[in-house]
Structure formats: C-alpha cells, structure tokens
mmCIF file of C-alpha atoms in Angstrom:
data_model
loop_
_atom_site.group_PDB
_atom_site.id
_atom_site.type_symbol
_atom_site.label_atom_id
_atom_site.label_comp_id
_atom_site.label_asym_id
_atom_site.label_seq_id
_atom_site.Cartn_x
_atom_site.Cartn_y
_atom_site.Cartn_z
ATOM 1 C CA UNK A 1 6.435 -44.184 -65.159
ATOM 2 C CA UNK A 2 8.883 -43.271 -62.427
ATOM 3 C CA UNK A 3 9.848 -45.831 -59.802
ATOM 4 C CA UNK A 4 10.743 -43.143 -57.300
ATOM 5 C CA UNK A 5 9.941 -39.537 -56.401
ATOM 6 C CA UNK A 6 9.525 -37.282 -53.371
ATOM 7 C CA UNK A 7 6.107 -36.423 -51.972
ATOM 8 C CA UNK A 8 5.464 -33.412 -49.750
ATOM 9 C CA UNK A 9 2.487 -33.386 -47.370
ATOM 10 C CA UNK A 10 1.815 -29.760 -46.433
ATOM 11 C CA UNK A 11 0.123 -29.041 -43.095
ATOM 12 C CA UNK A 12 -0.751 -25.365 -42.947
ATOM 13 C CA UNK A 13 -3.323 -22.729 -42.071
ATOM 14 C CA UNK A 14 -5.637 -21.204 -44.651
ATOM 15 C CA UNK A 15 -7.091 -17.686 -44.613
ATOM 16 C CA UNK A 16 -10.659 -18.479 -43.622
ATOM 17 C CA UNK A 17 -13.302 -17.398 -46.167
ATOM 18 C CA UNK A 18 -10.712 -15.491 -48.220
ATOM 19 C CA UNK A 19 -10.161 -17.388 -51.461
ATOM 20 C CA UNK A 20 -7.574 -15.087 -53.044
ATOM 21 C CA UNK A 21 -5.479 -14.769 -49.891
ATOM 22 C CA UNK A 22 -5.527 -18.547 -49.464
ATOM 23 C CA UNK A 23 -4.471 -19.116 -53.081
ATOM 24 C CA UNK A 24 -1.581 -16.711 -52.506
ATOM 25 C CA UNK A 25 -0.660 -18.798 -49.457
ATOM 26 C CA UNK A 26 -0.847 -21.962 -51.584
ATOM 27 C CA UNK A 27 1.648 -20.421 -53.994
ATOM 28 C CA UNK A 28 4.188 -19.889 -51.213
ATOM 29 C CA UNK A 29 3.567 -23.306 -49.654
ATOM 30 C CA UNK A 30 3.983 -25.138 -52.966
ATOM 31 C CA UNK A 31 7.146 -23.166 -53.720
ATOM 32 C CA UNK A 32 8.548 -24.144 -50.322
ATOM 33 C CA UNK A 33 7.601 -27.787 -50.885
ATOM 34 C CA UNK A 34 9.160 -27.827 -54.351
ATOM 35 C CA UNK A 35 12.414 -26.562 -52.858
ATOM 36 C CA UNK A 36 12.624 -29.821 -50.884
ATOM 37 C CA UNK A 37 12.754 -31.692 -54.193
ATOM 38 C CA UNK A 38 9.111 -32.767 -54.099
ATOM 39 C CA UNK A 39 7.436 -33.735 -57.360
ATOM 40 C CA UNK A 40 4.056 -34.380 -55.732
ATOM 41 C CA UNK A 41 2.629 -31.804 -53.301
ATOM 42 C CA UNK A 42 -0.520 -32.553 -51.294
ATOM 43 C CA UNK A 43 -2.538 -29.965 -49.349
ATOM 44 C CA UNK A 44 -5.458 -30.484 -46.937
ATOM 45 C CA UNK A 45 -9.188 -30.981 -47.293
ATOM 46 C CA UNK A 46 -11.325 -27.902 -48.103
ATOM 47 C CA UNK A 47 -8.199 -25.745 -47.976
ATOM 48 C CA UNK A 48 -9.550 -23.073 -50.310
ATOM 49 C CA UNK A 49 -11.176 -21.074 -48.723
ATOM 50 C CA UNK A 50 -10.956 -23.042 -45.451
ATOM 51 C CA UNK A 51 -13.077 -25.249 -43.224
ATOM 52 C CA UNK A 52 -16.640 -24.086 -42.388
ATOM 53 C CA UNK A 53 -15.786 -24.017 -38.693
ATOM 54 C CA UNK A 54 -19.242 -22.882 -37.596
ATOM 55 C CA UNK A 55 -20.790 -26.310 -38.220
ATOM 56 C CA UNK A 56 -19.387 -27.442 -34.856
ATOM 57 C CA UNK A 57 -19.460 -24.170 -32.936
ATOM 58 C CA UNK A 58 -23.161 -24.001 -32.093
ATOM 59 C CA UNK A 59 -26.639 -25.306 -32.865
ATOM 60 C CA UNK A 60 -27.226 -26.232 -36.506
ATOM 61 C CA UNK A 61 -28.404 -23.294 -38.655
ATOM 62 C CA UNK A 62 -28.379 -20.905 -35.697
ATOM 63 C CA UNK A 63 -27.255 -17.626 -37.228
ATOM 64 C CA UNK A 64 -24.838 -19.110 -39.750
ATOM 65 C CA UNK A 65 -26.532 -17.519 -42.796
ATOM 66 C CA UNK A 66 -23.986 -14.699 -43.286
ATOM 67 C CA UNK A 67 -21.071 -17.148 -43.053
ATOM 68 C CA UNK A 68 -22.647 -19.484 -45.576
ATOM 69 C CA UNK A 69 -23.368 -16.597 -47.952
ATOM 70 C CA UNK A 70 -19.719 -15.579 -47.670
ATOM 71 C CA UNK A 71 -18.680 -19.172 -48.400
ATOM 72 C CA UNK A 72 -20.811 -19.245 -51.552
ATOM 73 C CA UNK A 73 -19.145 -16.026 -52.684
ATOM 74 C CA UNK A 74 -15.653 -17.386 -51.975
ATOM 75 C CA UNK A 75 -16.165 -20.968 -53.229
ATOM 76 C CA UNK A 76 -14.301 -22.303 -56.262
ATOM 77 C CA UNK A 77 -15.887 -22.818 -59.674
ATOM 78 C CA UNK A 78 -14.263 -25.707 -61.578
ATOM 79 C CA UNK A 79 -12.882 -24.894 -64.080
ATOM 80 C CA UNK A 80 -12.440 -21.199 -63.516
ATOM 81 C CA UNK A 81 -9.967 -18.504 -62.445
ATOM 82 C CA UNK A 82 -8.936 -20.344 -59.270
ATOM 83 C CA UNK A 83 -8.177 -23.603 -61.062
ATOM 84 C CA UNK A 84 -6.210 -21.595 -63.637
ATOM 85 C CA UNK A 85 -4.188 -20.018 -60.812
ATOM 86 C CA UNK A 86 -3.590 -23.348 -59.078
ATOM 87 C CA UNK A 87 -2.545 -24.921 -62.368
ATOM 88 C CA UNK A 88 -0.098 -22.084 -62.942
ATOM 89 C CA UNK A 89 1.374 -22.695 -59.471
ATOM 90 C CA UNK A 90 1.875 -26.389 -60.281
ATOM 91 C CA UNK A 91 3.406 -25.566 -63.656
ATOM 92 C CA UNK A 92 5.757 -22.899 -62.284
ATOM 93 C CA UNK A 93 7.082 -25.329 -59.672
ATOM 94 C CA UNK A 94 6.997 -28.406 -61.968
ATOM 95 C CA UNK A 95 5.027 -30.442 -59.447
ATOM 96 C CA UNK A 96 1.881 -32.503 -59.428
ATOM 97 C CA UNK A 97 -0.489 -30.748 -57.040
ATOM 98 C CA UNK A 98 -3.399 -32.244 -55.088
ATOM 99 C CA UNK A 99 -5.518 -29.832 -53.052
ATOM 100 C CA UNK A 100 -8.911 -29.676 -51.374
ATOM 101 C CA UNK A 101 -11.328 -26.882 -52.271
ATOM 102 C CA UNK A 102 -14.917 -25.975 -51.536
ATOM 103 C CA UNK A 103 -16.565 -26.025 -54.952
ATOM 104 C CA UNK A 104 -19.840 -24.781 -56.384
ATOM 105 C CA UNK A 105 -21.427 -24.761 -59.813
ATOM 106 C CA UNK A 106 -21.138 -21.461 -61.747
ATOM 107 C CA UNK A 107 -24.673 -20.395 -60.794
ATOM 108 C CA UNK A 108 -25.164 -22.663 -57.794
ATOM 109 C CA UNK A 109 -25.252 -22.184 -54.054
ATOM 110 C CA UNK A 110 -24.706 -25.793 -52.940
ATOM 111 C CA UNK A 111 -21.108 -26.374 -51.886
ATOM 112 C CA UNK A 112 -19.163 -29.558 -52.642
ATOM 113 C CA UNK A 113 -16.130 -30.848 -50.757
ATOM 114 C CA UNK A 114 -13.808 -31.386 -53.725
ATOM 115 C CA UNK A 115 -10.223 -32.526 -54.252
ATOM 116 C CA UNK A 116 -8.414 -31.322 -57.387
ATOM 117 C CA UNK A 117 -5.525 -33.060 -59.162
ATOM 118 C CA UNK A 118 -3.150 -31.006 -61.325
ATOM 119 C CA UNK A 119 -0.316 -32.240 -63.525
ATOM 120 C CA UNK A 120 3.160 -30.736 -63.525
ATOM 121 C CA UNK A 121 2.197 -28.999 -66.768
ATOM 122 C CA UNK A 122 -0.625 -27.206 -64.970
ATOM 123 C CA UNK A 123 -3.495 -29.180 -66.492
ATOM 124 C CA UNK A 124 -6.448 -30.089 -64.285
ATOM 125 C CA UNK A 125 -6.353 -33.889 -64.420
ATOM 126 C CA UNK A 126 -9.296 -34.796 -62.213
ATOM 127 C CA UNK A 127 -11.650 -33.643 -59.515
ATOM 128 C CA UNK A 128 -13.273 -35.748 -56.821
ATOM 129 C CA UNK A 129 -16.368 -34.676 -54.913
ATOM 130 C CA UNK A 130 -16.802 -36.232 -51.491
ATOM 131 C CA UNK A 131 -19.620 -38.767 -51.704
ATOM 132 C CA UNK A 132 -21.067 -38.400 -48.207
ATOM 133 C CA UNK A 133 -20.548 -35.366 -45.960
ATOM 134 C CA UNK A 134 -20.157 -36.444 -42.341
ATOM 135 C CA UNK A 135 -22.479 -35.352 -39.539
ATOM 136 C CA UNK A 136 -22.797 -31.591 -39.318
ATOM 137 C CA UNK A 137 -20.970 -31.247 -42.654
ATOM 138 C CA UNK A 138 -24.317 -32.050 -44.277
ATOM 139 C CA UNK A 139 -25.551 -28.574 -43.326
ATOM 140 C CA UNK A 140 -22.947 -27.130 -45.728
ATOM 141 C CA UNK A 141 -21.887 -29.713 -48.338
ATOM 142 C CA UNK A 142 -23.845 -31.610 -50.980
ATOM 143 C CA UNK A 143 -23.111 -35.171 -52.143
ATOM 144 C CA UNK A 144 -20.830 -36.151 -54.988
ATOM 145 C CA UNK A 145 -21.568 -38.941 -57.467
ATOM 146 C CA UNK A 146 -19.760 -41.895 -58.995
ATOM 147 C CA UNK A 147 -18.372 -39.934 -61.925
ATOM 148 C CA UNK A 148 -15.467 -38.526 -59.891
ATOM 149 C CA UNK A 149 -13.959 -41.735 -58.504
ATOM 150 C CA UNK A 150 -11.229 -42.213 -61.111
ATOM 151 C CA UNK A 151 -7.638 -43.051 -60.275
ATOM 152 C CA UNK A 152 -5.325 -40.615 -62.072
ATOM 153 C CA UNK A 153 -2.484 -42.043 -64.210
ATOM 154 C CA UNK A 154 0.561 -39.753 -64.093
ATOM 155 C CA UNK A 155 4.275 -40.040 -64.929
ATOM 156 C CA UNK A 156 4.848 -40.480 -61.192
ATOM 157 C CA UNK A 157 2.417 -43.384 -60.807
ATOM 158 C CA UNK A 158 -1.285 -43.990 -60.329
ATOM 159 C CA UNK A 159 -2.679 -41.438 -57.877
ATOM 160 C CA UNK A 160 -5.999 -41.826 -56.093
ATOM 161 C CA UNK A 161 -7.666 -41.779 -52.722
ATOM 162 C CA UNK A 162 -10.686 -40.547 -50.814
ATOM 163 C CA UNK A 163 -11.566 -37.610 -48.578
ATOM 164 C CA UNK A 164 -11.688 -37.883 -44.779
ATOM 165 C CA UNK A 165 -14.356 -40.392 -43.626
ATOM 166 C CA UNK A 166 -14.912 -41.624 -47.174
ATOM 167 C CA UNK A 167 -11.841 -43.680 -46.327
ATOM 168 C CA UNK A 168 -14.112 -45.783 -44.097
ATOM 169 C CA UNK A 169 -16.215 -46.803 -47.126
ATOM 170 C CA UNK A 170 -14.829 -50.252 -48.095
ATOM 171 C CA UNK A 171 -16.573 -50.449 -51.470
ATOM 172 C CA UNK A 172 -15.276 -47.030 -52.502
ATOM 173 C CA UNK A 173 -11.795 -48.148 -51.513
ATOM 174 C CA UNK A 174 -12.119 -51.380 -53.474
ATOM 175 C CA UNK A 175 -13.216 -49.492 -56.586
ATOM 176 C CA UNK A 176 -9.966 -47.546 -56.455
ATOM 177 C CA UNK A 177 -7.880 -50.616 -55.635
ATOM 178 C CA UNK A 178 -9.248 -52.262 -58.776
ATOM 179 C CA UNK A 179 -7.984 -49.280 -60.783
ATOM 180 C CA UNK A 180 -4.440 -49.978 -59.623
ATOM 181 C CA UNK A 181 -3.902 -47.032 -57.296
ATOM 182 C CA UNK A 182 -0.305 -46.879 -56.043
ATOM 183 C CA UNK A 183 -0.229 -43.640 -54.025
ATOM 184 C CA UNK A 184 -3.292 -43.007 -51.856
ATOM 185 C CA UNK A 185 -4.003 -39.368 -50.991
ATOM 186 C CA UNK A 186 -6.339 -38.647 -48.073
ATOM 187 C CA UNK A 187 -6.940 -34.939 -47.410
ATOM 188 C CA UNK A 188 -8.804 -34.872 -44.121
ATOM 189 C CA UNK A 189 -9.976 -33.024 -41.037
ATOM 190 C CA UNK A 190 -9.815 -36.188 -38.901
ATOM 191 C CA UNK A 191 -7.694 -36.005 -35.785
ATOM 192 C CA UNK A 192 -6.314 -38.369 -33.171
ATOM 193 C CA UNK A 193 -4.608 -41.751 -33.058
ATOM 194 C CA UNK A 194 -7.627 -43.607 -34.427
ATOM 195 C CA UNK A 195 -7.196 -41.844 -37.770
ATOM 196 C CA UNK A 196 -3.520 -42.735 -37.814
ATOM 197 C CA UNK A 197 -4.488 -46.386 -37.402
ATOM 198 C CA UNK A 198 -6.975 -46.045 -40.264
ATOM 199 C CA UNK A 199 -4.284 -44.731 -42.592
ATOM 200 C CA UNK A 200 -1.946 -47.540 -41.577
ATOM 201 C CA UNK A 201 -4.641 -50.128 -42.206
ATOM 202 C CA UNK A 202 -5.458 -48.750 -45.668
ATOM 203 C CA UNK A 203 -1.775 -48.712 -46.596
ATOM 204 C CA UNK A 204 -1.439 -52.335 -45.536
ATOM 205 C CA UNK A 205 -4.739 -53.398 -47.123
ATOM 206 C CA UNK A 206 -4.005 -51.757 -50.486
ATOM 207 C CA UNK A 207 -0.229 -52.346 -50.332
ATOM 208 C CA UNK A 208 0.410 -48.758 -51.363
ATOM 209 C CA UNK A 209 1.809 -45.492 -50.101
ATOM 210 C CA UNK A 210 -0.677 -43.407 -48.103
ATOM 211 C CA UNK A 211 -0.473 -39.664 -47.519
ATOM 212 C CA UNK A 212 -2.936 -38.148 -45.029
ATOM 213 C CA UNK A 213 -2.928 -34.344 -44.929
ATOM 214 C CA UNK A 214 -4.664 -32.067 -42.402
ATOM 215 C CA UNK A 215 -4.978 -28.319 -42.003
ATOM 216 C CA UNK A 216 -3.944 -26.718 -38.751
ATOM 217 C CA UNK A 217 -5.347 -23.468 -37.428
ATOM 218 C CA UNK A 218 -5.008 -21.415 -34.261
ATOM 219 C CA UNK A 219 -7.795 -19.192 -33.021
ATOM 220 C CA UNK A 220 -5.672 -16.075 -33.589
ATOM 221 C CA UNK A 221 -5.363 -16.970 -37.296
ATOM 222 C CA UNK A 222 -9.076 -16.382 -37.933
ATOM 223 C CA UNK A 223 -9.399 -13.064 -39.828
ATOM 224 C CA UNK A 224 -10.514 -10.288 -37.505
ATOM 225 C CA UNK A 225 -12.978 -8.827 -40.001
ATOM 226 C CA UNK A 226 -15.246 -11.884 -40.250
ATOM 227 C CA UNK A 227 -18.783 -11.302 -38.935
ATOM 228 C CA UNK A 228 -19.357 -12.666 -35.437
ATOM 229 C CA UNK A 229 -15.772 -13.870 -35.338
ATOM 230 C CA UNK A 230 -16.073 -14.848 -31.681
ATOM 231 C CA UNK A 231 -18.781 -17.422 -32.542
ATOM 232 C CA UNK A 232 -17.448 -18.833 -35.788
ATOM 233 C CA UNK A 233 -15.190 -21.518 -34.332
ATOM 234 C CA UNK A 234 -15.591 -24.174 -31.634
ATOM 235 C CA UNK A 235 -13.426 -24.131 -28.546
ATOM 236 C CA UNK A 236 -10.131 -26.005 -28.921
ATOM 237 C CA UNK A 237 -10.189 -29.532 -27.552
ATOM 238 C CA UNK A 238 -8.454 -30.195 -24.212
ATOM 239 C CA UNK A 239 -4.728 -30.476 -24.737
ATOM 240 C CA UNK A 240 -4.717 -28.570 -28.019
ATOM 241 C CA UNK A 241 -3.984 -25.136 -26.554
ATOM 242 C CA UNK A 242 -5.054 -22.477 -29.076
ATOM 243 C CA UNK A 243 -5.247 -24.970 -31.946
ATOM 244 C CA UNK A 244 -8.812 -25.216 -33.271
ATOM 245 C CA UNK A 245 -7.509 -27.638 -35.887
ATOM 246 C CA UNK A 246 -4.433 -29.343 -34.403
ATOM 247 C CA UNK A 247 -3.287 -31.208 -37.523
ATOM 248 C CA UNK A 248 -2.609 -34.916 -37.954
ATOM 249 C CA UNK A 249 -0.542 -35.179 -41.148
ATOM 250 C CA UNK A 250 1.323 -38.421 -41.837
ATOM 251 C CA UNK A 251 2.796 -40.715 -44.477
ATOM 252 C CA UNK A 252 2.712 -44.542 -44.449
ATOM 253 C CA UNK A 253 4.645 -47.004 -46.567
ATOM 254 C CA UNK A 254 2.956 -49.982 -48.294
ATOM 255 C CA UNK A 255 3.540 -52.205 -45.265
ATOM 256 C CA UNK A 256 1.508 -49.846 -43.090
ATOM 257 C CA UNK A 257 4.474 -48.418 -41.218
ATOM 258 C CA UNK A 258 4.557 -44.726 -40.392
ATOM 259 C CA UNK A 259 7.495 -43.114 -42.174
ATOM 260 C CA UNK A 260 6.596 -39.484 -41.331
ATOM 261 C CA UNK A 261 4.356 -37.894 -38.725
ATOM 262 C CA UNK A 262 1.869 -37.568 -37.312
ATOM 263 C CA UNK A 263 2.547 -33.833 -37.243
ATOM 264 C CA UNK A 264 0.436 -31.958 -34.706
ATOM 265 C CA UNK A 265 0.276 -28.455 -33.199
ATOM 266 C CA UNK A 266 2.552 -27.006 -35.864
ATOM 267 C CA UNK A 267 2.612 -25.980 -39.478
ATOM 268 C CA UNK A 268 5.121 -27.901 -41.519
ATOM 269 C CA UNK A 269 5.968 -30.030 -44.523
ATOM 270 C CA UNK A 270 6.537 -33.776 -44.268
ATOM 271 C CA UNK A 271 8.514 -35.350 -47.102
ATOM 272 C CA UNK A 272 9.223 -38.944 -48.036
ATOM 273 C CA UNK A 273 10.869 -40.666 -50.963
ATOM 274 C CA UNK A 274 8.233 -42.824 -52.675
ATOM 275 C CA UNK A 275 9.544 -46.098 -54.121
ATOM 276 C CA UNK A 276 6.861 -47.780 -56.220
ATOM 277 C CA UNK A 277 8.806 -51.036 -56.442
ATOM 278 C CA UNK A 278 7.727 -51.638 -52.831
ATOM 279 C CA UNK A 279 4.114 -51.666 -54.010
ATOM 280 C CA UNK A 280 4.833 -54.478 -56.461
ATOM 281 C CA UNK A 281 6.960 -56.392 -53.961
ATOM 282 C CA UNK A 282 4.248 -56.428 -51.304
ATOM 283 C CA UNK A 283 1.398 -57.114 -53.721
ATOM 284 C CA UNK A 284 3.092 -60.352 -54.740
ATOM 285 C CA UNK A 285 1.892 -61.639 -51.359
ATOM 286 C CA UNK A 286 -1.454 -59.854 -51.165
ATOM 287 C CA UNK A 287 -3.199 -58.056 -54.029
ATOM 288 C CA UNK A 288 -6.654 -57.102 -52.762
ATOM 289 C CA UNK A 289 -8.191 -56.725 -56.235
ATOM 290 C CA UNK A 290 -5.997 -59.299 -57.959
ATOM 291 C CA UNK A 291 -4.984 -62.787 -56.873
ATOM 292 C CA UNK A 292 -6.470 -62.277 -53.392
ATOM 293 C CA UNK A 293 -9.878 -61.359 -54.801
ATOM 294 C CA UNK A 294 -12.632 -63.919 -55.496
ATOM 295 C CA UNK A 295 -14.776 -62.456 -58.301
ATOM 296 C CA UNK A 296 -16.580 -65.789 -58.551
ATOM 297 C CA UNK A 297 -17.976 -65.097 -55.066
ATOM 298 C CA UNK A 298 -17.993 -61.317 -54.727
ATOM 299 C CA UNK A 299 -18.885 -58.615 -57.246
ATOM 300 C CA UNK A 300 -19.075 -54.837 -57.118
ATOM 301 C CA UNK A 301 -21.139 -52.680 -59.475
ATOM 302 C CA UNK A 302 -20.182 -49.010 -59.653
ATOM 303 C CA UNK A 303 -22.388 -46.425 -61.351
ATOM 304 C CA UNK A 304 -20.005 -43.832 -62.766
ATOM 305 C CA UNK A 305 -22.633 -41.751 -64.545
ATOM 306 C CA UNK A 306 -22.688 -38.052 -63.607
ATOM 307 C CA UNK A 307 -25.862 -36.834 -61.923
ATOM 308 C CA UNK A 308 -26.409 -33.245 -63.071
ATOM 309 C CA UNK A 309 -29.359 -31.271 -61.776
ATOM 310 C CA UNK A 310 -30.803 -31.028 -65.276
ATOM 311 C CA UNK A 311 -30.519 -33.105 -68.435
ATOM 312 C CA UNK A 312 -31.409 -31.421 -71.730
ATOM 313 C CA UNK A 313 -32.804 -33.590 -74.526
ATOM 314 C CA UNK A 314 -32.943 -32.101 -78.034
ATOM 315 C CA UNK A 315 -34.753 -33.483 -81.067
ATOM 316 C CA UNK A 316 -32.536 -34.749 -83.909
ATOM 317 C CA UNK A 317 -32.106 -32.393 -86.836
ATOM 318 C CA UNK A 318 -33.889 -33.366 -90.092
ATOM 319 C CA UNK A 319 -31.638 -35.031 -92.643
ATOM 320 C CA UNK A 320 -31.004 -33.475 -96.054
ATOM 321 C CA UNK A 321 -33.406 -36.006 -97.644
ATOM 322 C CA UNK A 322 -36.189 -35.312 -95.144
ATOM 323 C CA UNK A 323 -39.030 -33.368 -96.811
ATOM 324 C CA UNK A 324 -40.278 -32.239 -93.394
ATOM 325 C CA UNK A 325 -43.367 -34.391 -93.536
ATOM 326 C CA UNK A 326 -42.149 -36.578 -90.698
ATOM 327 C CA UNK A 327 -40.818 -33.800 -88.487
ATOM 328 C CA UNK A 328 -43.800 -33.933 -86.135
ATOM 329 C CA UNK A 329 -44.018 -37.705 -85.821
ATOM 330 C CA UNK A 330 -44.486 -38.604 -82.179
ATOM 331 C CA UNK A 331 -43.795 -35.011 -81.202
ATOM 332 C CA UNK A 332 -40.107 -35.539 -81.963
ATOM 333 C CA UNK A 333 -39.627 -32.010 -83.200
ATOM 334 C CA UNK A 334 -40.088 -30.434 -79.801
ATOM 335 C CA UNK A 335 -37.194 -30.181 -77.367
ATOM 336 C CA UNK A 336 -37.835 -30.857 -73.709
ATOM 337 C CA UNK A 337 -35.984 -30.777 -70.450
ATOM 338 C CA UNK A 338 -35.938 -33.330 -67.732
ATOM 339 C CA UNK A 339 -35.352 -32.088 -64.236
ATOM 340 C CA UNK A 340 -33.262 -34.716 -62.408
#
C-alpha cells in the first residue's frame, strides 16, 4: 500500500443524454488528469449520461416521458460496453478511476444512481448504488441496497464514500468507517457553502481525506437536438449567470481543512498529494470506529444481502444412487420462482 499519491477531482460538463459522447469526453478528461501525475481520478455524480435536469424544471411528471425514455436508452448496463470502455480508459492512463453513471439492468427501465470504481488495470472493482434518491430524484432513480456498500482495497489505500445526500446518513458513514476507509469520495450535485461544511465535518469525523466532485454545466452546453430543449433545465440560480450546475468541487485533509477548492463557475481539475500517514496520525487521537467507539453501548447491524427483483429456486438434482422413487417427495422435483 502506498503512503502517498496524487488525486485529481475533475469538475466538468457532460453531454446530456448522449452516453457515447460523454464517454469520449471522459477519455479526454482522464488523460488530462493523468498528465498532472494523478493516480486516482474522480468524476462527478451521474456523469454518464448526465443529470436528469428536468426533475427540477417543472411539475413532476409533466411531459417528461420522452426525456426519461431517452435516459433509459442511454443509461449504462453494468457490466457492459460502457464499463469496458471506462476500464480501458483507466488502464491506458494507469489510474484508478471513480465515476458516477446512471445505471439500469440489461432489460430494465428503472434507473439507479451508481458510482463505479475501476483499478489501474482496468478491472471494475466495485459499484455503489445510491440508497435513497433525494426529493424529486425519486421520480427518476430507484433505491440501492446494502450489497454495494463495500470499501475498496487498492494499492493506493482503502477507497470508499457515499453519493451526495447519502453523506448525511450517519449509519451509512459508520459502516464505511468500520471498514477502514482512508480516502472518502463523494460525487455530488450539492452546491453552496453548507455542502463544503459537510465535507469538512466528514473529513474531521472520519480522520480521512475527502474528495467532493460536482459537475458544472452552462445552459448553452445542452445539446440543441434534445426534445423540448427550452424546458429541460431549470433557470440558473441568482448569482450563477448561465451556470445551471455551478460546481462545488473540493478536497479536504484528515483534519477537515480545505486544501483545494471549492471550484465554482468553471471547469477544471483540482489536484492534491494524498499522504495516508496523516490518517494514522490523527486517528491516534480519535478513531470513530476504533478506540473512540463503545460497542458495549452501541451496535449497528447492516444487511448486505442483494435484493434482486426475482430469486430463482431450483430443485436439487438426483444423486447417482437415487432410484427416482423419492424425486417427487414434498414436490421437490418442481422448480419455482419467487417474485421479490
């Protein structure tokens, strides 16, 4: 395990509802980040194929059917051609890559807000589905389950984190703290100084490095050929000019101090040298899941079982010594399916 490496937090615009064009943009962004010497590159939440902007641009479910259908078409199947392409990008640049995508099952139409972790060899190491979509996000995204909450051991260190407002879930944080996370990655859409304070608090609470990464997007960057383009995005907030998504990317050290950012109203790459010895030094005083935890008083149970839509149960095959006379006992010979 390395005691030091460079992380790059990439704040950039996607090509809304165009998966292939966004992946091509990812290739250039990761190449640019790798040229800074980065060994870990982090991109924003839902970056491929971009944020479903319409959820905040008008009344819920008011004419958003064509946009949602386009999102289903452009969403990412994991694993699949897009994960193969992203893995190849990581491998070509010899970086660990963490990136947000909008995921669906191969034959599904429910979308999941997912973060993918790739190794420097291009392997898909982990995926995390956001547990609870926030507010209007629930009109687009389904819920993840406890099977995707693992911290990822890598040669750089133990990588983990949560997506956007999941970071406000203290029990989800504690589950990751107990797995020894050292570098906390928080792809997000959250804006403003309050989010900066949240990232600083989590860095100080977990005594770890924290990387929060946002997209940024101007109105003129929305593709002109999208249906009802004039309605697809909300008006920019006061003070943000043409920026629909103004950005808020930052990096905190394990004491909670900002060491880069927040970057706003611009595309760019923030880099910082990560020194994992600082994690150990600060945890000697406060280790939230170690000597500063009281398991005799508090306990946390985490259900990490996957929750698929369907579970198939098949009868056991007869053994070589079975004469077939018992094959129908209790109806065991018939397969059945349980719809979950």
